Amino acid sequence: PVKPETPITNVDRSAGAMPSSQLVELHGPEGLPDDTIAVSPTGTAGQSFGAFLQKRISFYLQGDDNDYVGQGLSGGRIVIRPSEGSELIAEKSIIFGNTVLDGAMSGECYFRGVEGERVAVRNSGAIAVVEGVGYHGCEYMTGGVVVVIGGTGRNFAAGMSGGVAYVLDGSGTFEQRCNMAMVE
């Protein structure tokens, strides 16, 4: 990754300031090349991994995660896949928790594995590819694109008023699990 010309210093952690906000302050919303900051942790990440992540910052997690991944995502990229050598069958295992992309505005997410419950809740512009979702996928979604290449739980698209969801319906039962009240 390219290092920013102006180093990020003096992050006021007591006030909850984040490196993402300092990047925007120093370089503007488009001021850095893609993947300028690329973080590649391994293991289990905690709550709100990649929350409010800005453009040009990428998180590549090898492992699993908890709830609120990508909450308020603001242009960053999040990639989650099982750890090297894991015996989990990703497309059949919950790799990250509940309420993923809650309030996401823009950015990209690629998830190798199944999400718990409520993926792309109130998503208004992010792009996501996931191998499966639990109940209430794309709930209250207003924009963005979600691609599900595995199963969904019941009540998919509840309150969805915008955006696009592509669902691979290998079992031929998606129509019974999709809440068609507000979607076409």
mmCIF file of C-alpha atoms in Angstrom:
data_model
loop_
_atom_site.group_PDB
_atom_site.id
_atom_site.type_symbol
_atom_site.label_atom_id
_atom_site.label_comp_id
_atom_site.label_asym_id
_atom_site.label_seq_id
_atom_site.Cartn_x
_atom_site.Cartn_y
_atom_site.Cartn_z
ATOM 1 C CA PRO A 1 0.000 0.000 0.000
ATOM 2 C CA VAL A 2 1.055 3.577 -0.678
ATOM 3 C CA LYS A 3 1.762 5.622 2.433
ATOM 4 C CA PRO A 4 -0.057 8.948 2.740
ATOM 5 C CA GLU A 5 2.160 12.004 2.292
ATOM 6 C CA THR A 6 0.949 13.464 5.578
ATOM 7 C CA PRO A 7 1.192 10.994 8.457
ATOM 8 C CA ILE A 8 -1.858 10.504 10.613
ATOM 9 C CA THR A 9 -0.941 11.563 14.133
ATOM 10 C CA ASN A 10 -2.533 12.702 17.340
ATOM 11 C CA VAL A 11 -5.642 10.556 17.123
ATOM 12 C CA ASP A 12 -7.744 11.607 20.085
ATOM 13 C CA ARG A 13 -8.938 8.209 21.268
ATOM 14 C CA SER A 14 -10.612 9.664 24.356
ATOM 15 C CA ALA A 15 -13.045 11.549 22.128
ATOM 16 C CA GLY A 16 -13.611 8.535 19.880
ATOM 17 C CA ALA A 17 -11.853 10.095 16.854
ATOM 18 C CA MET A 18 -11.098 7.543 14.148
ATOM 19 C CA PRO A 19 -8.291 7.355 11.583
ATOM 20 C CA SER A 20 -10.940 7.383 8.822
ATOM 21 C CA SER A 21 -12.161 10.813 9.853
ATOM 22 C CA GLN A 22 -8.602 12.138 10.043
ATOM 23 C CA LEU A 23 -7.864 10.847 6.530
ATOM 24 C CA VAL A 24 -10.823 12.759 5.161
ATOM 25 C CA GLU A 25 -9.817 15.853 7.114
ATOM 26 C CA LEU A 26 -6.223 15.725 5.813
ATOM 27 C CA HIS A 27 -6.756 14.538 2.230
ATOM 28 C CA GLY A 28 -10.420 15.134 1.390
ATOM 29 C CA PRO A 29 -12.847 12.359 0.470
ATOM 30 C CA GLU A 30 -11.004 11.386 -2.754
ATOM 31 C CA GLY A 31 -7.454 12.319 -1.768
ATOM 32 C CA LEU A 32 -5.759 8.908 -1.505
ATOM 33 C CA PRO A 33 -5.301 6.028 -3.950
ATOM 34 C CA ASP A 34 -7.380 2.870 -3.448
ATOM 35 C CA ASP A 35 -5.957 0.538 -0.785
ATOM 36 C CA THR A 36 -3.696 3.286 0.596
ATOM 37 C CA ILE A 37 -4.304 1.707 3.957
ATOM 38 C CA ALA A 38 -4.787 -2.055 3.849
ATOM 39 C CA VAL A 39 -5.122 -3.884 7.152
ATOM 40 C CA SER A 40 -4.958 -7.700 7.216
ATOM 41 C CA PRO A 41 -5.773 -9.044 10.693
ATOM 42 C CA THR A 42 -6.277 -12.727 11.499
ATOM 43 C CA GLY A 43 -8.441 -14.427 14.115
ATOM 44 C CA THR A 44 -11.726 -13.260 15.575
ATOM 45 C CA ALA A 45 -12.573 -9.573 15.261
ATOM 46 C CA GLY A 46 -14.920 -7.914 17.712
ATOM 47 C CA GLN A 47 -18.041 -5.815 17.429
ATOM 48 C CA SER A 48 -18.332 -3.220 14.653
ATOM 49 C CA PHE A 49 -15.351 -4.363 12.569
ATOM 50 C CA GLY A 50 -14.885 -1.800 9.792
ATOM 51 C CA ALA A 51 -17.546 0.537 11.163
ATOM 52 C CA PHE A 52 -17.649 3.874 9.313
ATOM 53 C CA LEU A 53 -14.677 2.801 7.179
ATOM 54 C CA GLN A 54 -13.800 5.510 4.652
ATOM 55 C CA LYS A 55 -12.749 5.321 1.003
ATOM 56 C CA ARG A 56 -9.230 4.094 0.310
ATOM 57 C CA ILE A 57 -9.099 1.952 3.465
ATOM 58 C CA SER A 58 -9.426 -1.828 3.163
ATOM 59 C CA PHE A 59 -9.771 -4.470 5.858
ATOM 60 C CA TYR A 60 -8.962 -8.056 4.831
ATOM 61 C CA LEU A 61 -9.868 -10.332 7.745
ATOM 62 C CA GLN A 62 -8.834 -13.978 7.771
ATOM 63 C CA GLY A 63 -10.986 -15.518 10.488
ATOM 64 C CA ASP A 64 -14.459 -14.655 11.703
ATOM 65 C CA ASP A 65 -16.273 -11.718 13.176
ATOM 66 C CA ASN A 66 -19.034 -10.617 15.489
ATOM 67 C CA ASP A 67 -22.001 -8.260 15.043
ATOM 68 C CA TYR A 68 -22.251 -4.918 13.205
ATOM 69 C CA VAL A 69 -19.577 -5.532 10.551
ATOM 70 C CA GLY A 70 -19.423 -2.486 8.272
ATOM 71 C CA GLN A 71 -21.862 -0.425 10.295
ATOM 72 C CA GLY A 72 -22.156 2.973 8.596
ATOM 73 C CA LEU A 73 -19.641 1.899 5.924
ATOM 74 C CA SER A 74 -18.587 5.052 4.070
ATOM 75 C CA GLY A 75 -16.633 3.883 1.055
ATOM 76 C CA GLY A 76 -14.124 1.411 2.474
ATOM 77 C CA ARG A 77 -13.663 -2.239 1.539
ATOM 78 C CA ILE A 78 -14.166 -5.214 3.871
ATOM 79 C CA VAL A 79 -13.227 -8.772 2.946
ATOM 80 C CA ILE A 80 -13.806 -11.625 5.409
ATOM 81 C CA ARG A 81 -12.882 -15.243 4.825
ATOM 82 C CA PRO A 82 -12.118 -18.210 7.075
ATOM 83 C CA SER A 83 -8.606 -18.631 8.418
ATOM 84 C CA GLU A 84 -6.074 -20.577 6.378
ATOM 85 C CA GLY A 85 -6.352 -24.251 7.232
ATOM 86 C CA SER A 86 -9.799 -23.857 8.792
ATOM 87 C CA GLU A 87 -11.917 -26.989 8.618
ATOM 88 C CA LEU A 88 -15.118 -24.948 8.359
ATOM 89 C CA ILE A 89 -17.156 -25.271 5.199
ATOM 90 C CA ALA A 90 -17.584 -21.545 4.655
ATOM 91 C CA GLU A 91 -20.737 -21.690 2.557
ATOM 92 C CA LYS A 92 -22.438 -23.680 5.336
ATOM 93 C CA SER A 93 -20.962 -21.877 8.369
ATOM 94 C CA ILE A 94 -21.791 -18.566 10.004
ATOM 95 C CA ILE A 95 -18.546 -16.640 9.641
ATOM 96 C CA PHE A 96 -19.771 -13.242 10.848
ATOM 97 C CA GLY A 97 -22.561 -12.099 13.115
ATOM 98 C CA ASN A 98 -25.760 -10.122 12.998
ATOM 99 C CA THR A 99 -26.777 -6.718 11.643
ATOM 100 C CA VAL A 100 -24.128 -6.417 8.952
ATOM 101 C CA LEU A 101 -23.860 -3.202 6.879
ATOM 102 C CA ASP A 102 -26.333 -1.438 9.149
ATOM 103 C CA GLY A 103 -26.726 2.036 7.672
ATOM 104 C CA ALA A 104 -23.945 1.544 5.104
ATOM 105 C CA MET A 105 -23.735 4.410 2.615
ATOM 106 C CA SER A 106 -21.066 3.248 0.161
ATOM 107 C CA GLY A 107 -18.186 0.815 -0.155
ATOM 108 C CA GLU A 108 -17.675 -2.874 -0.870
ATOM 109 C CA CYS A 109 -17.942 -6.045 1.193
ATOM 110 C CA TYR A 110 -17.020 -9.577 0.177
ATOM 111 C CA PHE A 111 -17.874 -12.327 2.631
ATOM 112 C CA ARG A 112 -16.734 -15.940 2.228
ATOM 113 C CA GLY A 113 -19.270 -17.609 4.442
ATOM 114 C CA VAL A 114 -22.765 -17.166 5.809
ATOM 115 C CA GLU A 115 -24.008 -14.136 7.739
ATOM 116 C CA GLY A 116 -26.068 -14.540 10.912
ATOM 117 C CA GLU A 117 -29.198 -12.362 10.759
ATOM 118 C CA ARG A 118 -30.041 -9.032 9.100
ATOM 119 C CA VAL A 119 -27.466 -8.372 6.377
ATOM 120 C CA ALA A 120 -27.628 -4.988 4.579
ATOM 121 C CA VAL A 121 -30.030 -3.513 7.129
ATOM 122 C CA ARG A 122 -30.812 0.042 5.978
ATOM 123 C CA ASN A 123 -28.076 -0.258 3.345
ATOM 124 C CA SER A 124 -28.298 2.860 1.209
ATOM 125 C CA GLY A 125 -25.421 2.406 -1.207
ATOM 126 C CA ALA A 126 -22.868 -0.297 -0.394
ATOM 127 C CA ILE A 127 -22.150 -3.338 -2.550
ATOM 128 C CA ALA A 128 -21.970 -6.739 -0.870
ATOM 129 C CA VAL A 129 -21.377 -10.323 -1.975
ATOM 130 C CA VAL A 130 -22.170 -13.005 0.592
ATOM 131 C CA GLU A 131 -22.514 -16.786 0.478
ATOM 132 C CA GLY A 132 -25.700 -16.896 2.517
ATOM 133 C CA VAL A 133 -27.835 -14.833 4.878
ATOM 134 C CA GLY A 134 -30.042 -15.557 7.850
ATOM 135 C CA TYR A 135 -33.482 -14.104 8.503
ATOM 136 C CA HIS A 136 -34.309 -10.586 7.330
ATOM 137 C CA GLY A 137 -31.670 -10.089 4.613
ATOM 138 C CA CYS A 138 -31.827 -6.646 2.958
ATOM 139 C CA GLU A 139 -34.234 -5.426 5.620
ATOM 140 C CA TYR A 140 -35.234 -1.769 5.083
ATOM 141 C CA MET A 141 -32.607 -1.488 2.325
ATOM 142 C CA THR A 142 -32.921 1.744 0.326
ATOM 143 C CA GLY A 143 -29.986 1.481 -2.105
ATOM 144 C CA GLY A 144 -26.883 -0.441 -3.030
ATOM 145 C CA VAL A 145 -26.478 -3.939 -4.406
ATOM 146 C CA VAL A 146 -26.406 -7.241 -2.535
ATOM 147 C CA VAL A 147 -25.509 -10.537 -4.188
ATOM 148 C CA VAL A 148 -26.374 -13.714 -2.271
ATOM 149 C CA ILE A 149 -24.845 -16.837 -3.790
ATOM 150 C CA GLY A 150 -26.348 -19.197 -1.218
ATOM 151 C CA GLY A 151 -29.446 -19.598 0.888
ATOM 152 C CA THR A 152 -31.537 -16.973 2.634
ATOM 153 C CA GLY A 153 -33.671 -17.127 5.712
ATOM 154 C CA ARG A 154 -37.344 -16.241 5.840
ATOM 155 C CA ASN A 155 -38.516 -12.656 5.454
ATOM 156 C CA PHE A 156 -35.864 -11.543 2.941
ATOM 157 C CA ALA A 157 -36.384 -7.929 1.736
ATOM 158 C CA ALA A 158 -38.801 -6.903 4.517
ATOM 159 C CA GLY A 159 -39.308 -3.164 4.148
ATOM 160 C CA MET A 160 -36.866 -2.978 1.222
ATOM 161 C CA SER A 161 -37.715 0.178 -0.723
ATOM 162 C CA GLY A 162 -34.687 0.520 -3.008
ATOM 163 C CA GLY A 163 -31.473 -1.041 -4.199
ATOM 164 C CA VAL A 164 -31.052 -4.359 -5.955
ATOM 165 C CA ALA A 165 -30.648 -7.851 -4.535
ATOM 166 C CA TYR A 166 -29.535 -10.772 -6.666
ATOM 167 C CA VAL A 167 -30.201 -14.141 -5.044
ATOM 168 C CA LEU A 168 -29.048 -17.461 -6.450
ATOM 169 C CA ASP A 169 -32.044 -19.709 -5.807
ATOM 170 C CA GLY A 170 -30.460 -23.153 -6.072
ATOM 171 C CA SER A 171 -33.252 -24.822 -4.088
ATOM 172 C CA GLY A 172 -36.110 -23.139 -5.946
ATOM 173 C CA THR A 173 -37.689 -21.949 -2.684
ATOM 174 C CA PHE A 174 -36.634 -18.295 -2.525
ATOM 175 C CA GLU A 175 -40.047 -17.004 -3.563
ATOM 176 C CA GLN A 176 -41.500 -18.443 -0.334
ATOM 177 C CA ARG A 177 -38.857 -16.692 1.799
ATOM 178 C CA CYS A 178 -38.964 -13.268 0.116
ATOM 179 C CA ASN A 179 -41.243 -10.615 1.595
ATOM 180 C CA MET A 180 -42.748 -9.084 -1.543
ATOM 181 C CA ALA A 181 -44.709 -6.336 0.258
ATOM 182 C CA MET A 182 -42.441 -3.540 -1.044
ATOM 183 C CA VAL A 183 -40.294 -5.103 -3.762
ATOM 184 C CA GLU A 184 -40.777 -6.233 -7.327
#
